[in-house]
Amino acid sequence: MIYLFDTSAINALQNDPERQFLVTGLLATNNPRISALNVIEAIGTKDDQLRRSLVILLKTLSHGFRPLATPNTLSKVITNASSGTTKGQT
């Protein structure tokens, strides 16, 4: 199953005392993904140690996949694809 976590879920996972166990289980049995929005919000964290820890968590969860585009960009792509609009057409 593919999971895309919002930032509140990433933060809850970050703060969970069983984080390592949960991440290992997620990666073993599922396909978690992260979004560009997750990355933007993580790097905006003011606390240096927490920011580094969040970025490491996101990198681990990405499991070698690049972050997905922001939700509004994904919506535009899906809408254009379903309407038959291609790049350069209006």
PDB file with one MODEL, atoms N, CA, C and O in Angstrom:
MODEL        1
ATOM      1  N   MET A   1       0.844  -1.160   0.000  1.00  0.00           N
ATOM      2  CA  MET A   1       0.000   0.000   0.000  1.00  0.00           C
ATOM      3  C   MET A   1       0.904   1.241   0.000  1.00  0.00           C
ATOM      4  O   MET A   1       1.957   1.255   0.637  1.00  0.00           O
ATOM      5  N   ILE A   2       0.481   2.261  -0.713  1.00  0.00           N
ATOM      6  CA  ILE A   2       1.222   3.526  -0.756  1.00  0.00           C
ATOM      7  C   ILE A   2       0.617   4.473   0.274  1.00  0.00           C
ATOM      8  O   ILE A   2      -0.599   4.658   0.326  1.00  0.00           O
ATOM      9  N   TYR A   3       1.477   5.069   1.089  1.00  0.00           N
ATOM     10  CA  TYR A   3       1.059   6.046   2.080  1.00  0.00           C
ATOM     11  C   TYR A   3       1.724   7.381   1.772  1.00  0.00           C
ATOM     12  O   TYR A   3       2.927   7.443   1.520  1.00  0.00           O
ATOM     13  N   LEU A   4       0.938   8.439   1.795  1.00  0.00           N
ATOM     14  CA  LEU A   4       1.456   9.796   1.691  1.00  0.00           C
ATOM     15  C   LEU A   4       1.048  10.509   2.965  1.00  0.00           C
ATOM     16  O   LEU A   4      -0.139  10.729   3.209  1.00  0.00           O
ATOM     17  N   PHE A   5       2.024  10.868   3.772  1.00  0.00           N
ATOM     18  CA  PHE A   5       1.756  11.470   5.067  1.00  0.00           C
ATOM     19  C   PHE A   5       1.676  12.986   4.972  1.00  0.00           C
ATOM     20  O   PHE A   5       2.464  13.612   4.263  1.00  0.00           O
ATOM     21  N   ASP A   6       0.719  13.575   5.690  1.00  0.00           N
ATOM     22  CA  ASP A   6       0.734  15.022   5.813  1.00  0.00           C
ATOM     23  C   ASP A   6       1.711  15.382   6.926  1.00  0.00           C
ATOM     24  O   ASP A   6       2.207  14.510   7.639  1.00  0.00           O
ATOM     25  N   THR A   7       1.975  16.657   7.064  1.00  0.00           N
ATOM     26  CA  THR A   7       3.006  17.091   8.013  1.00  0.00           C
ATOM     27  C   THR A   7       2.656  16.742   9.455  1.00  0.00           C
ATOM     28  O   THR A   7       3.548  16.440  10.248  1.00  0.00           O
ATOM     29  N   SER A   8       1.380  16.780   9.804  1.00  0.00           N
ATOM     30  CA  SER A   8       1.022  16.435  11.187  1.00  0.00           C
ATOM     31  C   SER A   8       1.345  14.972  11.475  1.00  0.00           C
ATOM     32  O   SER A   8       1.747  14.639  12.590  1.00  0.00           O
ATOM     33  N   ALA A   9       1.177  14.103  10.496  1.00  0.00           N
ATOM     34  CA  ALA A   9       1.524  12.687  10.680  1.00  0.00           C
ATOM     35  C   ALA A   9       3.040  12.507  10.773  1.00  0.00           C
ATOM     36  O   ALA A   9       3.525  11.695  11.561  1.00  0.00           O
ATOM     37  N   ILE A  10       3.779  13.262   9.972  1.00  0.00           N
ATOM     38  CA  ILE A  10       5.248  13.208  10.042  1.00  0.00           C
ATOM     39  C   ILE A  10       5.702  13.652  11.431  1.00  0.00           C
ATOM     40  O   ILE A  10       6.567  13.019  12.036  1.00  0.00           O
ATOM     41  N   ASN A  11       5.118  14.737  11.934  1.00  0.00           N
ATOM     42  CA  ASN A  11       5.485  15.226  13.264  1.00  0.00           C
ATOM     43  C   ASN A  11       5.124  14.224  14.354  1.00  0.00           C
ATOM     44  O   ASN A  11       5.889  14.025  15.298  1.00  0.00           O
ATOM     45  N   ALA A  12       3.954  13.593  14.225  1.00  0.00           N
ATOM     46  CA  ALA A  12       3.555  12.580  15.213  1.00  0.00           C
ATOM     47  C   ALA A  12       4.511  11.396  15.175  1.00  0.00           C
ATOM     48  O   ALA A  12       4.895  10.870  16.220  1.00  0.00           O
ATOM     49  N   LEU A  13       4.894  10.978  13.977  1.00  0.00           N
ATOM     50  CA  LEU A  13       5.852   9.880  13.842  1.00  0.00           C
ATOM     51  C   LEU A  13       7.203  10.272  14.433  1.00  0.00           C
ATOM     52  O   LEU A  13       7.843   9.473  15.117  1.00  0.00           O
ATOM     53  N   GLN A  14       7.628  11.492  14.169  1.00  0.00           N
ATOM     54  CA  GLN A  14       8.894  12.002  14.708  1.00  0.00           C
ATOM     55  C   GLN A  14       8.918  11.927  16.236  1.00  0.00           C
ATOM     56  O   GLN A  14       9.941  11.599  16.836  1.00  0.00           O
ATOM     57  N   ASN A  15       7.785  12.233  16.848  1.00  0.00           N
ATOM     58  CA  ASN A  15       7.705  12.283  18.312  1.00  0.00           C
ATOM     59  C   ASN A  15       7.362  10.949  18.958  1.00  0.00           C
ATOM     60  O   ASN A  15       7.375  10.833  20.183  1.00  0.00           O
ATOM     61  N   ASP A  16       7.057   9.946  18.150  1.00  0.00           N
ATOM     62  CA  ASP A  16       6.649   8.650  18.688  1.00  0.00           C
ATOM     63  C   ASP A  16       7.864   7.899  19.234  1.00  0.00           C
ATOM     64  O   ASP A  16       8.865   7.764  18.530  1.00  0.00           O
ATOM     65  N   PRO A  17       7.796   7.412  20.468  1.00  0.00           N
ATOM     66  CA  PRO A  17       8.924   6.665  21.029  1.00  0.00           C
ATOM     67  C   PRO A  17       9.216   5.375  20.264  1.00  0.00           C
ATOM     68  O   PRO A  17      10.314   4.830  20.372  1.00  0.00           O
ATOM     69  N   GLU A  18       8.255   4.885  19.500  1.00  0.00           N
ATOM     70  CA  GLU A  18       8.440   3.665  18.708  1.00  0.00           C
ATOM     71  C   GLU A  18       8.758   3.983  17.238  1.00  0.00           C
ATOM     72  O   GLU A  18       8.577   3.135  16.364  1.00  0.00           O
ATOM     73  N   ARG A  19       9.229   5.205  16.973  1.00  0.00           N
ATOM     74  CA  ARG A  19       9.460   5.669  15.604  1.00  0.00           C
ATOM     75  C   ARG A  19      10.279   4.690  14.776  1.00  0.00           C
ATOM     76  O   ARG A  19       9.870   4.334  13.671  1.00  0.00           O
ATOM     77  N   GLN A  20      11.408   4.253  15.275  1.00  0.00           N
ATOM     78  CA  GLN A  20      12.277   3.367  14.488  1.00  0.00           C
ATOM     79  C   GLN A  20      11.575   2.068  14.130  1.00  0.00           C
ATOM     80  O   GLN A  20      11.678   1.593  12.999  1.00  0.00           O
ATOM     81  N   PHE A  21      10.869   1.499  15.082  1.00  0.00           N
ATOM     82  CA  PHE A  21      10.107   0.272  14.841  1.00  0.00           C
ATOM     83  C   PHE A  21       9.021   0.512  13.792  1.00  0.00           C
ATOM     84  O   PHE A  21       8.846  -0.300  12.884  1.00  0.00           O
ATOM     85  N   LEU A  22       8.287   1.632  13.913  1.00  0.00           N
ATOM     86  CA  LEU A  22       7.220   1.956  12.970  1.00  0.00           C
ATOM     87  C   LEU A  22       7.755   2.191  11.561  1.00  0.00           C
ATOM     88  O   LEU A  22       7.184   1.702  10.586  1.00  0.00           O
ATOM     89  N   VAL A  23       8.851   2.941  11.455  1.00  0.00           N
ATOM     90  CA  VAL A  23       9.443   3.224  10.145  1.00  0.00           C
ATOM     91  C   VAL A  23       9.933   1.933   9.492  1.00  0.00           C
ATOM     92  O   VAL A  23       9.721   1.717   8.299  1.00  0.00           O
ATOM     93  N   THR A  24      10.585   1.083  10.272  1.00  0.00           N
ATOM     94  CA  THR A  24      11.064  -0.191   9.741  1.00  0.00           C
ATOM     95  C   THR A  24       9.897  -1.022   9.216  1.00  0.00           C
ATOM     96  O   THR A  24       9.990  -1.613   8.140  1.00  0.00           O
ATOM     97  N   GLY A  25       8.810  -1.069   9.961  1.00  0.00           N
ATOM     98  CA  GLY A  25       7.628  -1.803   9.531  1.00  0.00           C
ATOM     99  C   GLY A  25       6.989  -1.202   8.287  1.00  0.00           C
ATOM    100  O   GLY A  25       6.581  -1.929   7.381  1.00  0.00           O
ATOM    101  N   LEU A  26       6.902   0.109   8.243  1.00  0.00           N
ATOM    102  CA  LEU A  26       6.342   0.777   7.063  1.00  0.00           C
ATOM    103  C   LEU A  26       7.147   0.449   5.810  1.00  0.00           C
ATOM    104  O   LEU A  26       6.585   0.114   4.767  1.00  0.00           O
ATOM    105  N   LEU A  27       8.446   0.547   5.926  1.00  0.00           N
ATOM    106  CA  LEU A  27       9.309   0.311   4.766  1.00  0.00           C
ATOM    107  C   LEU A  27       9.319  -1.158   4.343  1.00  0.00           C
ATOM    108  O   LEU A  27       9.517  -1.465   3.168  1.00  0.00           O
ATOM    109  N   ALA A  28       9.109  -2.049   5.286  1.00  0.00           N
ATOM    110  CA  ALA A  28       9.134  -3.478   4.968  1.00  0.00           C
ATOM    111  C   ALA A  28       7.850  -3.952   4.286  1.00  0.00           C
ATOM    112  O   ALA A  28       7.877  -4.876   3.473  1.00  0.00           O
ATOM    113  N   THR A  29       6.737  -3.322   4.619  1.00  0.00           N
ATOM    114  CA  THR A  29       5.460  -3.839   4.134  1.00  0.00           C
ATOM    115  C   THR A  29       4.663  -2.867   3.278  1.00  0.00           C
ATOM    116  O   THR A  29       3.626  -3.249   2.736  1.00  0.00           O
ATOM    117  N   ASN A  30       5.109  -1.624   3.138  1.00  0.00           N
ATOM    118  CA  ASN A  30       4.352  -0.605   2.423  1.00  0.00           C
ATOM    119  C   ASN A  30       5.286   0.277   1.606  1.00  0.00           C
ATOM    120  O   ASN A  30       6.499   0.070   1.579  1.00  0.00           O
ATOM    121  N   ASN A  31       4.697   1.256   0.946  1.00  0.00           N
ATOM    122  CA  ASN A  31       5.460   2.201   0.145  1.00  0.00           C
ATOM    123  C   ASN A  31       5.140   3.627   0.575  1.00  0.00           C
ATOM    124  O   ASN A  31       4.333   4.298  -0.067  1.00  0.00           O
ATOM    125  N   PRO A  32       5.762   4.095   1.652  1.00  0.00           N
ATOM    126  CA  PRO A  32       5.498   5.474   2.051  1.00  0.00           C
ATOM    127  C   PRO A  32       6.131   6.444   1.060  1.00  0.00           C
ATOM    128  O   PRO A  32       7.179   6.157   0.479  1.00  0.00           O
ATOM    129  N   ARG A  33       5.496   7.578   0.874  1.00  0.00           N
ATOM    130  CA  ARG A  33       6.007   8.640   0.021  1.00  0.00           C
ATOM    131  C   ARG A  33       6.004   9.941   0.814  1.00  0.00           C
ATOM    132  O   ARG A  33       5.260  10.093   1.783  1.00  0.00           O
ATOM    133  N   ILE A  34       6.833  10.860   0.394  1.00  0.00           N
ATOM    134  CA  ILE A  34       6.814  12.188   0.983  1.00  0.00           C
ATOM    135  C   ILE A  34       6.526  13.180  -0.139  1.00  0.00           C
ATOM    136  O   ILE A  34       6.712  12.873  -1.317  1.00  0.00           O
ATOM    137  N   SER A  35       6.074  14.359   0.235  1.00  0.00           N
ATOM    138  CA  SER A  35       5.783  15.377  -0.765  1.00  0.00           C
ATOM    139  C   SER A  35       6.739  16.546  -0.599  1.00  0.00           C
ATOM    140  O   SER A  35       7.406  16.689   0.427  1.00  0.00           O
ATOM    141  N   ALA A  36       6.789  17.364  -1.616  1.00  0.00           N
ATOM    142  CA  ALA A  36       7.606  18.575  -1.548  1.00  0.00           C
ATOM    143  C   ALA A  36       7.145  19.448  -0.387  1.00  0.00           C
ATOM    144  O   ALA A  36       7.958  20.114   0.253  1.00  0.00           O
ATOM    145  N   LEU A  37       5.853  19.445  -0.118  1.00  0.00           N
ATOM    146  CA  LEU A  37       5.328  20.220   1.001  1.00  0.00           C
ATOM    147  C   LEU A  37       5.884  19.718   2.329  1.00  0.00           C
ATOM    148  O   LEU A  37       6.193  20.522   3.208  1.00  0.00           O
ATOM    149  N   ASN A  38       6.017  18.400   2.490  1.00  0.00           N
ATOM    150  CA  ASN A  38       6.634  17.852   3.707  1.00  0.00           C
ATOM    151  C   ASN A  38       8.043  18.407   3.880  1.00  0.00           C
ATOM    152  O   ASN A  38       8.434  18.801   4.979  1.00  0.00           O
ATOM    153  N   VAL A  39       8.801  18.433   2.787  1.00  0.00           N
ATOM    154  CA  VAL A  39      10.187  18.905   2.829  1.00  0.00           C
ATOM    155  C   VAL A  39      10.222  20.392   3.149  1.00  0.00           C
ATOM    156  O   VAL A  39      11.004  20.824   3.996  1.00  0.00           O
ATOM    157  N   ILE A  40       9.382  21.180   2.482  1.00  0.00           N
ATOM    158  CA  ILE A  40       9.346  22.632   2.712  1.00  0.00           C
ATOM    159  C   ILE A  40       9.040  22.930   4.169  1.00  0.00           C
ATOM    160  O   ILE A  40       9.686  23.774   4.789  1.00  0.00           O
ATOM    161  N   GLU A  41       8.055  22.234   4.710  1.00  0.00           N
ATOM    162  CA  GLU A  41       7.679  22.484   6.102  1.00  0.00           C
ATOM    163  C   GLU A  41       8.758  22.012   7.072  1.00  0.00           C
ATOM    164  O   GLU A  41       8.992  22.660   8.093  1.00  0.00           O
ATOM    165  N   ALA A  42       9.413  20.903   6.772  1.00  0.00           N
ATOM    166  CA  ALA A  42      10.485  20.407   7.649  1.00  0.00           C
ATOM    167  C   ALA A  42      11.664  21.372   7.675  1.00  0.00           C
ATOM    168  O   ALA A  42      12.201  21.664   8.743  1.00  0.00           O
ATOM    169  N   ILE A  43      12.067  21.865   6.518  1.00  0.00           N
ATOM    170  CA  ILE A  43      13.233  22.760   6.500  1.00  0.00           C
ATOM    171  C   ILE A  43      12.909  24.134   7.064  1.00  0.00           C
ATOM    172  O   ILE A  43      13.809  24.928   7.339  1.00  0.00           O
ATOM    173  N   GLY A  44      11.616  24.414   7.237  1.00  0.00           N
ATOM    174  CA  GLY A  44      11.220  25.658   7.879  1.00  0.00           C
ATOM    175  C   GLY A  44      11.215  25.578   9.391  1.00  0.00           C
ATOM    176  O   GLY A  44      10.932  26.572  10.059  1.00  0.00           O
ATOM    177  N   THR A  45      11.520  24.423   9.941  1.00  0.00           N
ATOM    178  CA  THR A  45      11.559  24.232  11.396  1.00  0.00           C
ATOM    179  C   THR A  45      12.722  25.026  11.981  1.00  0.00           C
ATOM    180  O   THR A  45      13.862  24.888  11.535  1.00  0.00           O
ATOM    181  N   LYS A  46      12.437  25.846  12.966  1.00  0.00           N
ATOM    182  CA  LYS A  46      13.452  26.737  13.526  1.00  0.00           C
ATOM    183  C   LYS A  46      14.510  26.010  14.359  1.00  0.00           C
ATOM    184  O   LYS A  46      15.683  26.382  14.331  1.00  0.00           O
ATOM    185  N   ASP A  47      14.108  24.994  15.084  1.00  0.00           N
ATOM    186  CA  ASP A  47      15.037  24.255  15.933  1.00  0.00           C
ATOM    187  C   ASP A  47      15.958  23.400  15.058  1.00  0.00           C
ATOM    188  O   ASP A  47      15.495  22.518  14.334  1.00  0.00           O
ATOM    189  N   ASP A  48      17.274  23.671  15.132  1.00  0.00           N
ATOM    190  CA  ASP A  48      18.245  22.980  14.273  1.00  0.00           C
ATOM    191  C   ASP A  48      18.207  21.464  14.429  1.00  0.00           C
ATOM    192  O   ASP A  48      18.178  20.733  13.440  1.00  0.00           O
ATOM    193  N   GLN A  49      18.207  21.004  15.658  1.00  0.00           N
ATOM    194  CA  GLN A  49      18.233  19.556  15.911  1.00  0.00           C
ATOM    195  C   GLN A  49      16.960  18.890  15.397  1.00  0.00           C
ATOM    196  O   GLN A  49      17.019  17.830  14.772  1.00  0.00           O
ATOM    197  N   LEU A  50      15.821  19.503  15.656  1.00  0.00           N
ATOM    198  CA  LEU A  50      14.550  18.942  15.188  1.00  0.00           C
ATOM    199  C   LEU A  50      14.495  18.970  13.659  1.00  0.00           C
ATOM    200  O   LEU A  50      14.045  18.006  13.041  1.00  0.00           O
ATOM    201  N   ARG A  51      14.948  20.063  13.046  1.00  0.00           N
ATOM    202  CA  ARG A  51      14.954  20.158  11.585  1.00  0.00           C
ATOM    203  C   ARG A  51      15.788  19.037  10.973  1.00  0.00           C
ATOM    204  O   ARG A  51      15.356  18.377  10.028  1.00  0.00           O
ATOM    205  N   ARG A  52      16.982  18.826  11.515  1.00  0.00           N
ATOM    206  CA  ARG A  52      17.842  17.748  11.002  1.00  0.00           C
ATOM    207  C   ARG A  52      17.187  16.388  11.164  1.00  0.00           C
ATOM    208  O   ARG A  52      17.237  15.549  10.264  1.00  0.00           O
ATOM    209  N   SER A  53      16.581  16.181  12.301  1.00  0.00           N
ATOM    210  CA  SER A  53      15.929  14.906  12.574  1.00  0.00           C
ATOM    211  C   SER A  53      14.741  14.682  11.629  1.00  0.00           C
ATOM    212  O   SER A  53      14.540  13.569  11.142  1.00  0.00           O
ATOM    213  N   LEU A  54      13.960  15.729  11.370  1.00  0.00           N
ATOM    214  CA  LEU A  54      12.836  15.611  10.443  1.00  0.00           C
ATOM    215  C   LEU A  54      13.309  15.314   9.023  1.00  0.00           C
ATOM    216  O   LEU A  54      12.722  14.483   8.330  1.00  0.00           O
ATOM    217  N   VAL A  55      14.363  15.987   8.596  1.00  0.00           N
ATOM    218  CA  VAL A  55      14.891  15.754   7.251  1.00  0.00           C
ATOM    219  C   VAL A  55      15.403  14.317   7.117  1.00  0.00           C
ATOM    220  O   VAL A  55      15.191  13.677   6.087  1.00  0.00           O
ATOM    221  N   ILE A  56      16.070  13.815   8.146  1.00  0.00           N
ATOM    222  CA  ILE A  56      16.544  12.419   8.131  1.00  0.00           C
ATOM    223  C   ILE A  56      15.347  11.465   8.063  1.00  0.00           C
ATOM    224  O   ILE A  56      15.371  10.485   7.320  1.00  0.00           O
ATOM    225  N   LEU A  57      14.307  11.758   8.841  1.00  0.00           N
ATOM    226  CA  LEU A  57      13.103  10.925   8.814  1.00  0.00           C
ATOM    227  C   LEU A  57      12.476  10.941   7.422  1.00  0.00           C
ATOM    228  O   LEU A  57      12.094   9.891   6.904  1.00  0.00           O
ATOM    229  N   LEU A  58      12.367  12.115   6.817  1.00  0.00           N
ATOM    230  CA  LEU A  58      11.790  12.209   5.474  1.00  0.00           C
ATOM    231  C   LEU A  58      12.628  11.450   4.458  1.00  0.00           C
ATOM    232  O   LEU A  58      12.094  10.768   3.584  1.00  0.00           O
ATOM    233  N   LYS A  59      13.935  11.572   4.578  1.00  0.00           N
ATOM    234  CA  LYS A  59      14.815  10.854   3.655  1.00  0.00           C
ATOM    235  C   LYS A  59      14.632   9.344   3.821  1.00  0.00           C
ATOM    236  O   LYS A  59      14.598   8.608   2.835  1.00  0.00           O
ATOM    237  N   THR A  60      14.515   8.891   5.054  1.00  0.00           N
ATOM    238  CA  THR A  60      14.305   7.467   5.319  1.00  0.00           C
ATOM    239  C   THR A  60      12.971   7.009   4.750  1.00  0.00           C
ATOM    240  O   THR A  60      12.895   5.966   4.100  1.00  0.00           O
ATOM    241  N   LEU A  61      11.918   7.787   4.993  1.00  0.00           N
ATOM    242  CA  LEU A  61      10.594   7.425   4.497  1.00  0.00           C
ATOM    243  C   LEU A  61      10.512   7.437   2.976  1.00  0.00           C
ATOM    244  O   LEU A  61       9.747   6.673   2.387  1.00  0.00           O
ATOM    245  N   SER A  62      11.295   8.298   2.344  1.00  0.00           N
ATOM    246  CA  SER A  62      11.230   8.392   0.879  1.00  0.00           C
ATOM    247  C   SER A  62      11.747   7.123   0.220  1.00  0.00           C
ATOM    248  O   SER A  62      11.378   6.813  -0.912  1.00  0.00           O
ATOM    249  N   HIS A  63      12.595   6.392   0.922  1.00  0.00           N
ATOM    250  CA  HIS A  63      13.081   5.087   0.471  1.00  0.00           C
ATOM    251  C   HIS A  63      13.636   5.138  -0.951  1.00  0.00           C
ATOM    252  O   HIS A  63      13.435   4.222  -1.749  1.00  0.00           O
ATOM    253  N   GLY A  64      14.339   6.231  -1.245  1.00  0.00           N
ATOM    254  CA  GLY A  64      14.972   6.365  -2.548  1.00  0.00           C
ATOM    255  C   GLY A  64      14.129   7.049  -3.612  1.00  0.00           C
ATOM    256  O   GLY A  64      14.612   7.287  -4.719  1.00  0.00           O
ATOM    257  N   PHE A  65      12.873   7.370  -3.297  1.00  0.00           N
ATOM    258  CA  PHE A  65      12.019   8.070  -4.249  1.00  0.00           C
ATOM    259  C   PHE A  65      12.119   9.573  -4.023  1.00  0.00           C
ATOM    260  O   PHE A  65      12.250  10.032  -2.889  1.00  0.00           O
ATOM    261  N   ARG A  66      12.055  10.325  -5.097  1.00  0.00           N
ATOM    262  CA  ARG A  66      12.038  11.787  -4.973  1.00  0.00           C
ATOM    263  C   ARG A  66      10.697  12.225  -4.411  1.00  0.00           C
ATOM    264  O   ARG A  66       9.692  11.539  -4.598  1.00  0.00           O
ATOM    265  N   PRO A  67      10.671  13.368  -3.718  1.00  0.00           N
ATOM    266  CA  PRO A  67       9.390  13.859  -3.174  1.00  0.00           C
ATOM    267  C   PRO A  67       8.381  14.123  -4.284  1.00  0.00           C
ATOM    268  O   PRO A  67       8.734  14.554  -5.382  1.00  0.00           O
ATOM    269  N   LEU A  68       7.126  13.857  -3.973  1.00  0.00           N
ATOM    270  CA  LEU A  68       6.054  14.179  -4.898  1.00  0.00           C
ATOM    271  C   LEU A  68       5.886  15.689  -4.969  1.00  0.00           C
ATOM    272  O   LEU A  68       6.270  16.407  -4.045  1.00  0.00           O
ATOM    273  N   ALA A  69       5.324  16.159  -6.045  1.00  0.00           N
ATOM    274  CA  ALA A  69       5.067  17.594  -6.199  1.00  0.00           C
ATOM    275  C   ALA A  69       4.091  18.059  -5.127  1.00  0.00           C
ATOM    276  O   ALA A  69       3.493  17.245  -4.423  1.00  0.00           O
ATOM    277  N   THR A  70       3.937  19.362  -5.009  1.00  0.00           N
ATOM    278  CA  THR A  70       2.983  19.902  -4.045  1.00  0.00           C
ATOM    279  C   THR A  70       1.572  19.501  -4.457  1.00  0.00           C
ATOM    280  O   THR A  70       1.325  19.262  -5.640  1.00  0.00           O
ATOM    281  N   PRO A  71       0.643  19.422  -3.510  1.00  0.00           N
ATOM    282  CA  PRO A  71      -0.718  18.972  -3.831  1.00  0.00           C
ATOM    283  C   PRO A  71      -1.386  19.775  -4.945  1.00  0.00           C
ATOM    284  O   PRO A  71      -2.069  19.199  -5.792  1.00  0.00           O
ATOM    285  N   ASN A  72      -1.198  21.108  -4.958  1.00  0.00           N
ATOM    286  CA  ASN A  72      -1.845  21.887  -6.012  1.00  0.00           C
ATOM    287  C   ASN A  72      -1.265  21.561  -7.392  1.00  0.00           C
ATOM    288  O   ASN A  72      -1.996  21.566  -8.382  1.00  0.00           O
ATOM    289  N   THR A  73       0.026  21.280  -7.467  1.00  0.00           N
ATOM    290  CA  THR A  73       0.636  20.892  -8.739  1.00  0.00           C
ATOM    291  C   THR A  73       0.118  19.532  -9.183  1.00  0.00           C
ATOM    292  O   THR A  73      -0.198  19.338 -10.357  1.00  0.00           O
ATOM    293  N   LEU A  74       0.030  18.591  -8.251  1.00  0.00           N
ATOM    294  CA  LEU A  74      -0.516  17.270  -8.590  1.00  0.00           C
ATOM    295  C   LEU A  74      -1.962  17.377  -9.078  1.00  0.00           C
ATOM    296  O   LEU A  74      -2.350  16.695 -10.027  1.00  0.00           O
ATOM    297  N   SER A  75      -2.757  18.232  -8.433  1.00  0.00           N
ATOM    298  CA  SER A  75      -4.150  18.421  -8.844  1.00  0.00           C
ATOM    299  C   SER A  75      -4.235  18.969 -10.259  1.00  0.00           C
ATOM    300  O   SER A  75      -5.074  18.534 -11.048  1.00  0.00           O
ATOM    301  N   LYS A  76      -3.373  19.916 -10.581  1.00  0.00           N
ATOM    302  CA  LYS A  76      -3.360  20.486 -11.934  1.00  0.00           C
ATOM    303  C   LYS A  76      -3.009  19.415 -12.967  1.00  0.00           C
ATOM    304  O   LYS A  76      -3.644  19.336 -14.018  1.00  0.00           O
ATOM    305  N   VAL A  77      -2.018  18.605 -12.678  1.00  0.00           N
ATOM    306  CA  VAL A  77      -1.608  17.556 -13.607  1.00  0.00           C
ATOM    307  C   VAL A  77      -2.745  16.562 -13.822  1.00  0.00           C
ATOM    308  O   VAL A  77      -3.032  16.176 -14.955  1.00  0.00           O
ATOM    309  N   ILE A  78      -3.388  16.151 -12.741  1.00  0.00           N
ATOM    310  CA  ILE A  78      -4.489  15.186 -12.833  1.00  0.00           C
ATOM    311  C   ILE A  78      -5.661  15.792 -13.598  1.00  0.00           C
ATOM    312  O   ILE A  78      -6.265  15.127 -14.440  1.00  0.00           O
ATOM    313  N   THR A  79      -5.983  17.041 -13.311  1.00  0.00           N
ATOM    314  CA  THR A  79      -7.083  17.716 -13.998  1.00  0.00           C
ATOM    315  C   THR A  79      -6.788  17.849 -15.494  1.00  0.00           C
ATOM    316  O   THR A  79      -7.647  17.577 -16.332  1.00  0.00           O
ATOM    317  N   ASN A  80      -5.583  18.263 -15.812  1.00  0.00           N
ATOM    318  CA  ASN A  80      -5.213  18.392 -17.220  1.00  0.00           C
ATOM    319  C   ASN A  80      -5.236  17.056 -17.933  1.00  0.00           C
ATOM    320  O   ASN A  80      -5.663  16.974 -19.085  1.00  0.00           O
ATOM    321  N   ALA A  81      -4.784  16.011 -17.264  1.00  0.00           N
ATOM    322  CA  ALA A  81      -4.771  14.688 -17.883  1.00  0.00           C
ATOM    323  C   ALA A  81      -6.187  14.183 -18.143  1.00  0.00           C
ATOM    324  O   ALA A  81      -6.455  13.581 -19.184  1.00  0.00           O
ATOM    325  N   SER A  82      -7.088  14.426 -17.203  1.00  0.00           N
ATOM    326  CA  SER A  82      -8.453  13.918 -17.371  1.00  0.00           C
ATOM    327  C   SER A  82      -9.256  14.739 -18.375  1.00  0.00           C
ATOM    328  O   SER A  82     -10.221  14.237 -18.952  1.00  0.00           O
ATOM    329  N   SER A  83      -8.864  16.009 -18.592  1.00  0.00           N
ATOM    330  CA  SER A  83      -9.590  16.837 -19.543  1.00  0.00           C
ATOM    331  C   SER A  83      -8.979  16.776 -20.947  1.00  0.00           C
ATOM    332  O   SER A  83      -9.526  17.332 -21.900  1.00  0.00           O
ATOM    333  N   GLY A  84      -7.845  16.097 -21.055  1.00  0.00           N
ATOM    334  CA  GLY A  84      -7.188  15.977 -22.351  1.00  0.00           C
ATOM    335  C   GLY A  84      -6.291  17.149 -22.674  1.00  0.00           C
ATOM    336  O   GLY A  84      -5.734  17.211 -23.770  1.00  0.00           O
ATOM    337  N   THR A  85      -6.136  18.080 -21.748  1.00  0.00           N
ATOM    338  CA  THR A  85      -5.275  19.232 -21.966  1.00  0.00           C
ATOM    339  C   THR A  85      -3.835  18.797 -21.809  1.00  0.00           C
ATOM    340  O   THR A  85      -3.497  18.063 -20.880  1.00  0.00           O
ATOM    341  N   THR A  86      -2.999  19.242 -22.703  1.00  0.00           N
ATOM    342  CA  THR A  86      -1.588  18.942 -22.590  1.00  0.00           C
ATOM    343  C   THR A  86      -0.823  20.226 -22.389  1.00  0.00           C
ATOM    344  O   THR A  86      -1.363  21.320 -22.550  1.00  0.00           O
ATOM    345  N   LYS A  87       0.412  20.087 -22.043  1.00  0.00           N
ATOM    346  CA  LYS A  87       1.261  21.246 -21.795  1.00  0.00           C
ATOM    347  C   LYS A  87       1.272  22.138 -23.030  1.00  0.00           C
ATOM    348  O   LYS A  87       1.445  21.666 -24.154  1.00  0.00           O
ATOM    349  N   GLY A  88       1.085  23.426 -22.804  1.00  0.00           N
ATOM    350  CA  GLY A  88       1.126  24.381 -23.912  1.00  0.00           C
ATOM    351  C   GLY A  88      -0.258  24.673 -24.483  1.00  0.00           C
ATOM    352  O   GLY A  88      -0.411  25.610 -25.267  1.00  0.00           O
ATOM    353  N   GLN A  89      -1.274  23.887 -24.104  1.00  0.00           N
ATOM    354  CA  GLN A  89      -2.614  24.154 -24.576  1.00  0.00           C
ATOM    355  C   GLN A  89      -3.399  24.882 -23.508  1.00  0.00           C
ATOM    356  O   GLN A  89      -3.154  24.703 -22.315  1.00  0.00           O
ATOM    357  N   THR A  90      -4.332  25.692 -23.930  1.00  0.00           N
ATOM    358  CA  THR A  90      -5.206  26.372 -22.956  1.00  0.00           C
ATOM    359  C   THR A  90      -6.646  26.089 -23.258  1.00  0.00           C
ATOM    360  O   THR A  90      -7.531  26.571 -22.552  1.00  0.00           O
TER     361      THR A  90
ENDMDL
END
